Coordinates of C-alpha atoms and ligand atoms in Angstrom, one line a residue:
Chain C
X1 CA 92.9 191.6 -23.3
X2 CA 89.6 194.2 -23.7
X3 CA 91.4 197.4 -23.2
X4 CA 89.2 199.9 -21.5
X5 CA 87.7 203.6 -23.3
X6 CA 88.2 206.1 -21.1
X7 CA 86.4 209.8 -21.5
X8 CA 87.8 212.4 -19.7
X9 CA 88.5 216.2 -19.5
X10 CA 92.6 216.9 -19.2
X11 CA 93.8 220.3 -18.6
X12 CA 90.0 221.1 -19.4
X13 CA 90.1 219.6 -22.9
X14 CA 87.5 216.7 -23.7
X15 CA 90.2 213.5 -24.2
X16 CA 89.0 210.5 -24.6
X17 CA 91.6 206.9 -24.9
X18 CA 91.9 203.3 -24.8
X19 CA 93.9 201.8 -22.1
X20 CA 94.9 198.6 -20.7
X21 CA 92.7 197.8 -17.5
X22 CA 95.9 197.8 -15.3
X23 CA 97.2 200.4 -16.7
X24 CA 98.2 203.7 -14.8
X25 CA 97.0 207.0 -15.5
X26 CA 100.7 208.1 -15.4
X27 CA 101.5 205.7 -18.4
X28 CA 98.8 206.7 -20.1
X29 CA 99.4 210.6 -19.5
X30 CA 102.9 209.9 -21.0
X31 CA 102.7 206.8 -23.8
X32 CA 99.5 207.3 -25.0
X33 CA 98.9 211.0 -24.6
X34 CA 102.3 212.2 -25.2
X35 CA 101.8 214.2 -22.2
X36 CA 105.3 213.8 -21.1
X37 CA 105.9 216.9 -18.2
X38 CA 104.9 214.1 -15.6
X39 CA 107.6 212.3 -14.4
X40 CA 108.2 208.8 -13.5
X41 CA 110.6 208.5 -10.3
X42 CA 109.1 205.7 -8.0
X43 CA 106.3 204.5 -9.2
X44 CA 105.4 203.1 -5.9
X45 CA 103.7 206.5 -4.3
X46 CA 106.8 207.9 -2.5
X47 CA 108.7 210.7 -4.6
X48 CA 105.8 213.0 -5.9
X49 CA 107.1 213.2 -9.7
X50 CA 104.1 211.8 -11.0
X51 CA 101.7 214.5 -9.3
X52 CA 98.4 215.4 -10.9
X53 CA 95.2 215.9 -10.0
X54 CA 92.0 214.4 -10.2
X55 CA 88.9 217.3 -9.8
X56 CA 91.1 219.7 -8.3
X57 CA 92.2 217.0 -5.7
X58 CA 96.2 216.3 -6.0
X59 CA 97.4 212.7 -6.5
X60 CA 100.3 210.3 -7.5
X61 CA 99.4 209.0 -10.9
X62 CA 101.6 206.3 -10.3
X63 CA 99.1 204.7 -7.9
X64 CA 95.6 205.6 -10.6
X65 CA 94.6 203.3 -12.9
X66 CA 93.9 205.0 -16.7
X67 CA 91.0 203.6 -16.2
X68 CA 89.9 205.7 -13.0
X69 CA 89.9 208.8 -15.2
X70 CA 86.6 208.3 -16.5
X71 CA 84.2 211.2 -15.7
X72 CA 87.1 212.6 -14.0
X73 CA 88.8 216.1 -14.4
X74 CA 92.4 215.4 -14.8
X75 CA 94.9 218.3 -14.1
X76 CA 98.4 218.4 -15.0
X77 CA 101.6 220.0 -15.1
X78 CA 100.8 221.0 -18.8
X79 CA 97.5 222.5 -17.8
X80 CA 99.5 225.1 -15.4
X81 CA 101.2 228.3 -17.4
X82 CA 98.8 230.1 -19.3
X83 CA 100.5 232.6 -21.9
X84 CA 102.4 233.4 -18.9
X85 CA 104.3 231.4 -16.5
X86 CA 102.1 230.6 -12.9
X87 CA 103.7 232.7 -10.2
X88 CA 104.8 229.2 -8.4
X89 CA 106.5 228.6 -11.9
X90 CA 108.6 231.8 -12.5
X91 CA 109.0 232.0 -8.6
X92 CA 111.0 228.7 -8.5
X93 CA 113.0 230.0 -11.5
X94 CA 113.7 233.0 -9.7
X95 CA 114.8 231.5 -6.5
X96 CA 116.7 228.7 -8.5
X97 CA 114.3 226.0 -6.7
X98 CA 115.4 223.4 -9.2
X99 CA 118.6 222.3 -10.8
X100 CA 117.9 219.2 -12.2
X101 CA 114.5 219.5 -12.9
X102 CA 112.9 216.3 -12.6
X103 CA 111.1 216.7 -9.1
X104 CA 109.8 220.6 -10.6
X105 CA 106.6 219.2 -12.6
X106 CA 105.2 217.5 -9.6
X107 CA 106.5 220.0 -7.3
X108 CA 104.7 222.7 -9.5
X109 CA 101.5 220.7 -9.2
X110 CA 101.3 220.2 -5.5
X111 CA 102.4 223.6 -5.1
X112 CA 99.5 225.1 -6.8
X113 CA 97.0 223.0 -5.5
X114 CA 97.9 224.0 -1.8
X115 CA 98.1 227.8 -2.5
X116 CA 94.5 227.3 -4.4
X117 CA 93.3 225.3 -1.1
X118 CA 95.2 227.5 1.5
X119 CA 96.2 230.9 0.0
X120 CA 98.4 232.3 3.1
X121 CA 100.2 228.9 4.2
X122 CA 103.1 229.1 7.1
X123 CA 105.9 227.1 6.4
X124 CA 105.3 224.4 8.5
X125 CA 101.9 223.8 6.1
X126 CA 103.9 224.2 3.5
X127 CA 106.6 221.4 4.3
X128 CA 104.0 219.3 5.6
X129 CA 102.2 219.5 1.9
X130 CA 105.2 219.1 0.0
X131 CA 106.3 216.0 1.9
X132 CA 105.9 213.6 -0.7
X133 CA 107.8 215.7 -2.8
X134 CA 111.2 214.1 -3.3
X135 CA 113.9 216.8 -4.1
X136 CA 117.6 215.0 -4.6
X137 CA 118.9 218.4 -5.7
X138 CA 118.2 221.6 -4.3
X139 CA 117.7 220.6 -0.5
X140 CA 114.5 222.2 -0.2
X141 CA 114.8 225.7 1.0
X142 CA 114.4 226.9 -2.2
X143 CA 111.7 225.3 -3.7
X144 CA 109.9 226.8 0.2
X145 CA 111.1 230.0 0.0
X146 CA 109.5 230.1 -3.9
X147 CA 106.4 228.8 -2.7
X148 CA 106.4 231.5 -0.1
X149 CA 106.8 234.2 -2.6
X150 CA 104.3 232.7 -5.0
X151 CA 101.5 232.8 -2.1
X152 CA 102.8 236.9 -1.7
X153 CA 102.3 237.3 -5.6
X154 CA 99.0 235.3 -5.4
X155 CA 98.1 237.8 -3.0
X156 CA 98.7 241.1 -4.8
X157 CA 97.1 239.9 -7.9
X158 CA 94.1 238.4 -6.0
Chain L
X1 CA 101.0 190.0 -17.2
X2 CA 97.8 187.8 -18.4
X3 CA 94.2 189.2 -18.3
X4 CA 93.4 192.5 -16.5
X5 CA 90.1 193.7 -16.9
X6 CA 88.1 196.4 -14.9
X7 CA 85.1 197.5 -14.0
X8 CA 83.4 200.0 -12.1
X9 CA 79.6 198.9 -10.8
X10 CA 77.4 201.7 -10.1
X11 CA 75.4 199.8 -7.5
X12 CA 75.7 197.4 -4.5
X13 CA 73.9 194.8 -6.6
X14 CA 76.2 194.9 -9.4
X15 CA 79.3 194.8 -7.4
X16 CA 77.8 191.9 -5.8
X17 CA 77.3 190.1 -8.6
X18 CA 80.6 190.9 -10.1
X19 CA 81.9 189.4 -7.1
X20 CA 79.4 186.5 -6.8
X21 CA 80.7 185.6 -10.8
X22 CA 84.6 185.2 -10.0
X23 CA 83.9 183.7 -6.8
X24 CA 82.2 181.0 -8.5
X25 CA 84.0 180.7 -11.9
X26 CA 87.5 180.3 -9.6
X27 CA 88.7 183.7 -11.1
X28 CA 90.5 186.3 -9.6
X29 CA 88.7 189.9 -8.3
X30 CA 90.0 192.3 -6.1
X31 CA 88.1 195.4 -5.1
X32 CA 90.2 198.4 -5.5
X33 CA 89.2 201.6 -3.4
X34 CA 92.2 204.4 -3.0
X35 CA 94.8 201.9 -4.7
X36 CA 97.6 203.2 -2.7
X37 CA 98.5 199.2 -1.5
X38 CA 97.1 197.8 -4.1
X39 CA 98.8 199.2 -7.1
X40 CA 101.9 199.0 -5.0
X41 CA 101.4 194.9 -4.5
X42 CA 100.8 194.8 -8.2
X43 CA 103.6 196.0 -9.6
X44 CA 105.8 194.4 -7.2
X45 CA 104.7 191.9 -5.1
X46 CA 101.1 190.6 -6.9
X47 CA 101.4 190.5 -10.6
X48 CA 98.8 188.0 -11.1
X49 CA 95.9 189.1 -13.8
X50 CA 92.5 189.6 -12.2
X51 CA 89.4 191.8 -12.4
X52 CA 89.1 194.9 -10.7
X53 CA 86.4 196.2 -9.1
X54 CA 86.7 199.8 -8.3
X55 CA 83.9 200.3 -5.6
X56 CA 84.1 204.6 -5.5
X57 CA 80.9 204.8 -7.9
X58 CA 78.4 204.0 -5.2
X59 CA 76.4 206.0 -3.3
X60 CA 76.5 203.7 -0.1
X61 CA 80.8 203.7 -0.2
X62 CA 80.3 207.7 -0.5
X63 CA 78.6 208.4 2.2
X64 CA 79.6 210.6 4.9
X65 CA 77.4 211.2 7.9
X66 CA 78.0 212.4 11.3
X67 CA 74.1 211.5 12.4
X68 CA 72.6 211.9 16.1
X69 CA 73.4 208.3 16.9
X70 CA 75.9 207.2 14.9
X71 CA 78.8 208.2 12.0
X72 CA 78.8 206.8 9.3
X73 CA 82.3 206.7 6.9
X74 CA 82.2 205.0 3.6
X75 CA 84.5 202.8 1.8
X76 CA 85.3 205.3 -1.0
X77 CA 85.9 208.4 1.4
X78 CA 90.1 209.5 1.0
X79 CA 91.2 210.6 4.1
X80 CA 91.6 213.9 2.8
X81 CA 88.2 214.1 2.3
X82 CA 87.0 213.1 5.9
X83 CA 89.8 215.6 7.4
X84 CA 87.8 218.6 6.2
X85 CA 84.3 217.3 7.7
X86 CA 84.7 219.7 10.7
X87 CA 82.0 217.8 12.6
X88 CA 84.1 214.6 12.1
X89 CA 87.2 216.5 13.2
X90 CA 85.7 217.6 16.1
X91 CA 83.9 214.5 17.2
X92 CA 86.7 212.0 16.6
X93 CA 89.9 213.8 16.3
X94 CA 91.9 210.6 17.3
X95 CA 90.6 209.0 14.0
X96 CA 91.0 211.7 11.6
X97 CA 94.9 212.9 13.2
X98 CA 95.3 208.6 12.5
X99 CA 94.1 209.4 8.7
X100 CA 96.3 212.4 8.5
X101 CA 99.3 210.2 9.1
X102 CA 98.8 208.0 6.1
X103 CA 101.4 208.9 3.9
X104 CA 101.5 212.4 2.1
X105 CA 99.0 215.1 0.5
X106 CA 98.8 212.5 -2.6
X107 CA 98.3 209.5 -0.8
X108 CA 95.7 211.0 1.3
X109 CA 94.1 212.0 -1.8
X110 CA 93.1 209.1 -2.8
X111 CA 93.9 206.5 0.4
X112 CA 90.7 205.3 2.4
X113 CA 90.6 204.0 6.0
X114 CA 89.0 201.4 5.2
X115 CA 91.1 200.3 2.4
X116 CA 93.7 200.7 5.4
X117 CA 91.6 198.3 8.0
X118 CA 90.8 195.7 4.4
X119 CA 94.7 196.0 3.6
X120 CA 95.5 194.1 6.9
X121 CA 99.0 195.3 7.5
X122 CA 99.9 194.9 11.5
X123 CA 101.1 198.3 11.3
X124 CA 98.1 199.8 9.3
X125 CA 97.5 203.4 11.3
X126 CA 94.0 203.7 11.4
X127 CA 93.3 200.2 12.7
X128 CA 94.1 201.0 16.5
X129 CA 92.5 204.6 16.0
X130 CA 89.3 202.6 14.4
X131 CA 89.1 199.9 17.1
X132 CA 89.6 202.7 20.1
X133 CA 86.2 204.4 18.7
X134 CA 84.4 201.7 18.5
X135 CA 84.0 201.4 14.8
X136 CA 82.0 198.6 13.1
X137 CA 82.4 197.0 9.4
X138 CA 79.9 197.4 7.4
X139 CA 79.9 194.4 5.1
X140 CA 78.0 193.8 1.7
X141 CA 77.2 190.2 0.8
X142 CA 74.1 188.6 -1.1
X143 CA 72.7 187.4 2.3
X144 CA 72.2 190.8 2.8
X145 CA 74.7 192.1 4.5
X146 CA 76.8 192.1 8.2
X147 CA 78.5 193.8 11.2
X148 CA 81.6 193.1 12.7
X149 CA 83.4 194.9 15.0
X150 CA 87.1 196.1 14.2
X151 CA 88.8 194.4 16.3
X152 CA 87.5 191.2 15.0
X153 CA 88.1 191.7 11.3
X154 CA 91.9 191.1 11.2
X155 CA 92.7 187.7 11.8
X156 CA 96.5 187.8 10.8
X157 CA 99.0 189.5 9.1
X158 CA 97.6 190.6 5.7
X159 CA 94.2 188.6 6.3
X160 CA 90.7 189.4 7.4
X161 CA 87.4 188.4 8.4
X162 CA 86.2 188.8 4.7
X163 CA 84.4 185.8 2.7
X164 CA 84.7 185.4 -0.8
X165 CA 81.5 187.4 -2.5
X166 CA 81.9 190.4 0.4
X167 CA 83.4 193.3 0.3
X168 CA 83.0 196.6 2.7
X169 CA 80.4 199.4 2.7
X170 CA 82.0 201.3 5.1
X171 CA 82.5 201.8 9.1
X172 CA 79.5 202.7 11.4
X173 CA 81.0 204.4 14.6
X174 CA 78.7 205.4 17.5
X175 CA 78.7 208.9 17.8
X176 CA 80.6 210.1 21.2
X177 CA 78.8 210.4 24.4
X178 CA 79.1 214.2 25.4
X179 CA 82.8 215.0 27.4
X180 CA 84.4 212.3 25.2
X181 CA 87.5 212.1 23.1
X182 CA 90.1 210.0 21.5
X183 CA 93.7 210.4 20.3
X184 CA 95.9 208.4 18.0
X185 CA 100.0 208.6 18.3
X186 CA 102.2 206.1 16.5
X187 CA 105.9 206.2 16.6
X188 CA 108.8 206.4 13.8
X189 CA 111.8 206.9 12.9
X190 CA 111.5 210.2 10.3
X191 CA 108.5 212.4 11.2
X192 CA 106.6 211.7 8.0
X193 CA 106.1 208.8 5.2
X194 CA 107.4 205.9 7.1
X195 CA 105.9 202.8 8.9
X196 CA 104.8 202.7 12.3
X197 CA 107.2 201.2 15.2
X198 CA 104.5 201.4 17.2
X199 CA 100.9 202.5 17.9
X200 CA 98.2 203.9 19.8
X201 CA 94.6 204.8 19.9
X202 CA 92.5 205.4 23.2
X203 CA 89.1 207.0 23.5
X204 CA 88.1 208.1 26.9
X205 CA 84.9 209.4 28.6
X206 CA 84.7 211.4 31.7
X207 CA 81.9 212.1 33.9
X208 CA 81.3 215.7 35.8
X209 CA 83.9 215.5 38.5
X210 CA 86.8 214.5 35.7
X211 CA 86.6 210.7 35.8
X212 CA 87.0 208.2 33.5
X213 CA 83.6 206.7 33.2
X214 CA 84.4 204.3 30.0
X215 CA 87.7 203.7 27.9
X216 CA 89.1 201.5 24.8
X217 CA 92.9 201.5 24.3
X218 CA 94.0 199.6 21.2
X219 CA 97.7 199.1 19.7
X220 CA 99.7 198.8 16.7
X221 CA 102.5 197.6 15.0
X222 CA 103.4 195.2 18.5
X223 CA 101.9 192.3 17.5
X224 CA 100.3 190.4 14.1
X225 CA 97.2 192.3 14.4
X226 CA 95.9 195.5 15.8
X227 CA 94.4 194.8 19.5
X228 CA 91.9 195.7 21.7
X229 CA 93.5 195.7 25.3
X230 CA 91.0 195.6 27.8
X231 CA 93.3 195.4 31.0
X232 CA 94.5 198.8 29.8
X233 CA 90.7 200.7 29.6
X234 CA 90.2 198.9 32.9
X235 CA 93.0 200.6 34.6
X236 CA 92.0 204.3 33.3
X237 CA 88.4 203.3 33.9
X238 CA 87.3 205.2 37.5
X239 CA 90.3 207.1 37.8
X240 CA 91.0 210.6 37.1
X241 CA 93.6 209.6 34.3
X242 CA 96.1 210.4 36.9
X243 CA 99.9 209.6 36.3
X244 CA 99.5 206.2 38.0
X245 CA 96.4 204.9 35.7
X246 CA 98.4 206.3 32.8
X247 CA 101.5 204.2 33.7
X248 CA 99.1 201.1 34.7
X249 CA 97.7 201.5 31.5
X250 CA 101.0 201.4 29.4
X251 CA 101.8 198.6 31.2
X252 CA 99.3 196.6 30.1
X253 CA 99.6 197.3 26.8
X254 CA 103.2 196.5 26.9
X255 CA 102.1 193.2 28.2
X256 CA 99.5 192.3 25.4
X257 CA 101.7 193.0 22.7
X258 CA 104.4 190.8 21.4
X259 CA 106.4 192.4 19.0
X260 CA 108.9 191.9 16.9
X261 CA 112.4 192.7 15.8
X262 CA 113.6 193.9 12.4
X263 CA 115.4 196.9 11.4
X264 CA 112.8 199.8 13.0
X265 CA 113.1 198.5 16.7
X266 CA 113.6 195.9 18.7
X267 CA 111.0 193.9 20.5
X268 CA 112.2 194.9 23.8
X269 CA 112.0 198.8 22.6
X270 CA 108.6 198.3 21.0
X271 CA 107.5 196.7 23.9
X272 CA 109.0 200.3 25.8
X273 CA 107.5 202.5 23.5
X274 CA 104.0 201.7 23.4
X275 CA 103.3 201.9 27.0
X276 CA 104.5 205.3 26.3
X277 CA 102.7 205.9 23.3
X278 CA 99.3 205.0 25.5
X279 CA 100.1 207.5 28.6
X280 CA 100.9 209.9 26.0
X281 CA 97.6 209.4 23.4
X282 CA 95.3 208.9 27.0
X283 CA 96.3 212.1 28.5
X284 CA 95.8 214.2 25.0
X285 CA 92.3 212.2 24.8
X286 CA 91.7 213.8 28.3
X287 CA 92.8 216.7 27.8
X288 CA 90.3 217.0 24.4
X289 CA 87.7 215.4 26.4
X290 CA 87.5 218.4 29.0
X291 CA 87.2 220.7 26.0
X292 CA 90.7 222.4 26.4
Ligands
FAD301 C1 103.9 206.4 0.0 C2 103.0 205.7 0.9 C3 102.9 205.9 2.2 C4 102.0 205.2 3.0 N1 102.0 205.5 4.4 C5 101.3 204.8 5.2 C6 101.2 205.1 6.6 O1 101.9 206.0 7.1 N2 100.4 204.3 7.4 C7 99.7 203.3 6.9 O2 99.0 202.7 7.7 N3 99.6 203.0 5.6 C8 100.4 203.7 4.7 N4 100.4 203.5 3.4 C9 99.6 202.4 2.9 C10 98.2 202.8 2.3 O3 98.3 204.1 1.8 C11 97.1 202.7 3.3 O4 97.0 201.4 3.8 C12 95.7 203.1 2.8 O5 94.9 203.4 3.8 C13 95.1 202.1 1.9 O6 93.8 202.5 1.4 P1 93.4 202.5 -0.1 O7 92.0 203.0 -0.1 O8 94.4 203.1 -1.0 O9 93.4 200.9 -0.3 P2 93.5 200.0 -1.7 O10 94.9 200.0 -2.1 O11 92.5 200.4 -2.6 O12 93.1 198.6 -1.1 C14 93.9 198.0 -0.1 C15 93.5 196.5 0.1 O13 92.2 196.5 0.7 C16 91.3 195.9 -0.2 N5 90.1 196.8 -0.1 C17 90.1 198.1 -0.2 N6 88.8 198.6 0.0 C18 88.0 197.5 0.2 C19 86.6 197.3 0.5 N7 85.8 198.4 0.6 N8 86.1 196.1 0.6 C20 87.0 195.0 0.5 N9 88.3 195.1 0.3 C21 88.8 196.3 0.1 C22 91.9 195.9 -1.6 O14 91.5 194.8 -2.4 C23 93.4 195.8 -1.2 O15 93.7 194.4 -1.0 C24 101.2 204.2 2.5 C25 101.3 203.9 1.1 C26 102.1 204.7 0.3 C27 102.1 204.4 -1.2
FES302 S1 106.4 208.1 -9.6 FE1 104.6 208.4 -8.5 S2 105.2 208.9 -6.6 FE2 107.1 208.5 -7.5
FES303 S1 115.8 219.5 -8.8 FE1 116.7 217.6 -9.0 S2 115.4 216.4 -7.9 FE2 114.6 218.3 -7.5

């Protein structure tokens, strides 16, 4: 089976790997790249864990082939603290919008890539955007409330 | 899982021939656009090995027009993508709130209408919402190319109008006469990420003194394709989309469909609820038709 060579900018970084052709961009983000802060929870599209995004545009990367990376700018959870925490990052601790943790990569992601796309959201916009976001833990309130504060502290800085 | 192999042409031609090779060495291709039902179907339903052929590297399947005559949507557009055209937004609102309902922010991301109308599900939530406006399939093939209406491209649950060697370019929509409109309402049970019960599109045109001078009503999710129903655009046809043409035109659709029962809704309340699904999308069509 010809396995596919993929170049591609992650997090900014020139990558470049060899995947299967069916392969998903998710496995290949975690077994090939060791880039293991996305999470696998359905694989089928509907829980959100597996959020990236693909030149600035957020995505599961359950449902993107490795191979659909090529020439693409991938962005994800590891790409998102600089020497500091994000504000959606340290907001969400603060708030205590995660207890298990396994939504709060994908969460972080989306998060981010609203606030970059709509700065002052409402809630409403908020909830909506978050909606394939799965959360089995925190019943959500948090994790809105964070997102809230993060837009406030986007703000200020701004 | 046997041989996988991909490939992503960078022009019509290429993907043609791509196509043209499997079709005639008995292989298996499947184009991929979004990916959202396909990569689904393969890792659940559809394991078999085949060769990909992901048509978003082509100009034609990127384009995005709103033109004097006519719209143009390609096959590679993500909904997300067509929901911030404001032109598009304001010209076929039905269409683009049908887009919006496609699963969440990451599905839209990547999930195209056309990959919706090609996927062939009965409850797919564009088809209505495509069929109400009119829309057209643009269709590749070595004979150079051909047009079919919406409405004509599903043939049955899952199947379409497609031969082997084709695949689609994209949908060619007229552009809407001036004081027209259209709306798209589907109905289930959470309000987001779930499959439709039932579905609506209607496009309606008014003349000066508020009445309905021409009209498409299709459904969704009621029977094993999307439909066009006719009896329904006759009955708000010359009226002023008053309460009784509304209710004559849920009535019809409630007769053309023929639903059935699993564990979203009866027949019988299918049946119900998209005759009040079409009063419902008809009167916000008018209502964004007289500008308000
Ligand atoms: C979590 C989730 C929620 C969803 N919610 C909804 C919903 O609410 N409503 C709804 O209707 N759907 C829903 N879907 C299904 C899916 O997202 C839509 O049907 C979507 O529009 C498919 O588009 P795509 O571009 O991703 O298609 P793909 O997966 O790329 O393709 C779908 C099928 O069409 C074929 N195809 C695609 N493009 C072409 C082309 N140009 N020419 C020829 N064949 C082609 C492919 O070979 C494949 O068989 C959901 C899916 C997920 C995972
Ligand atoms: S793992 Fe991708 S959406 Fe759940
Ligand atoms: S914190 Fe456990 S799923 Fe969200």
């Amino acid at each position: 089976m010809a396995k596919v060579h993929v170049t591609t900018r992650i997090n900014g970084e020139a990558r470049e790997f060899l995947c299967e052709p069916h392969q998903t961009l998710l496995d290949v983000l975690r077994d090939e790249l060791g880039l293991t802060g996305t999470k696998e929870g359905c694989g089928s599209g509907d829980c959100g864990a597996c959020s990236v995004t693909i030149d600035d545009r957020l995505v599961c990367s359950c449902l993107v082939l490795g191979a659909e990376a090529e020439g693409a700018e991938i962005g994800t959870i590891e790409g998102v603290a600089g020497a500091e925490l994000h504000p959606v990052q340290q907001k969400i601790l603060e708030h205590a919008a995660l207890q298990c943790g396994i939504c709060t990569p994908g969460i972080v992601v989306a998060a981010k890539n609203l606030l970059e796309r709509h700065p002052d959201p409402d809630e409403t916009t908020i909830r909506y955007w978050l909606a394939g976001n799965l959360c089995r833990c925190t019943g959500y309130d948090k994790i809105i409330r964070a997102v809230q504060d993060a837009a406030k502290e986007l703000a200020h800085s701004a | 899982m046997g041989a996988y192999a991909y490939v992503a042409p960078q022009s019509v031609d290429e993907a043609l021939s791509v196509l043209g090779e499997q079709a005639s060495s008995g292989t298996r291709a499947q184009v991929l656009a979004g990916g959202t039902d396909l990569l689904v179907q393969m890792r659940s339903i559809d394991r078999g090995a085949r060769t990909i052929i992901d048509i978003k590297k082509l100009a034609e399947t990127n384009r995005l027009d709103v033109g004097a005559d006519e719209i143009y949507i390609g096959a590679a557009v993500c909904s997300a993508l067509m929901n911030e055209h404001e032109a598009l937004k304001a010209l076929l609102p039905g269409l683009m709130e049908a887009g919006d309902l496609i699963g969440s922010t990451q599905i839209q991301g990547r999930a195209t209408i056309c990959g919706n109308l090609c996927n062939s599900s009965p409850a797919g939530d564009s088809i209505p919402a495509q069929i109400a406006v009119r829309a057209v399939v643009d269709i590749a093939n070595a004979s150079g190319g051909r047009q079919l209406p919406v409405e004509e491209f599903v043939t049955g649950v899952g199947t379409n109008a497609l031969e082997d060697g084709e695949f689609v370019l994209g949908l060619k929509i007229p552009r809407p006469a001036e004081n027209s409109s259209d709306a798209y309402l589907r109905f289930i049970p959470r309000t987001e990420m779930d499959i439709a019960v039932a579905g609506c599109g209607v496009s309606v045109t008014l003349a000066e003194d508020g009445t309905c001078s021409a009209a498409r009503v299709a459904i969704g999710a009621v029977a094993p394709t999307a439909l066009l129903v006719p009896a329904a655009a006759e009955a708000l046809i010359g009226s002023k989309l008053d309460d009784a043409a509304l209710q004559a035109a849920g009535e019809a659709c409630s007769t053309a469909s023929s639903p059935i029962t699993d564990k979203r809704g009866t027949a019988e309340y299918r049946r119900k609820v998209v005759a009040v699904l079409c009063r419902r999308a008809a009167a916000i069509a008018k209502q964004r038709a007289t500008g308000a």
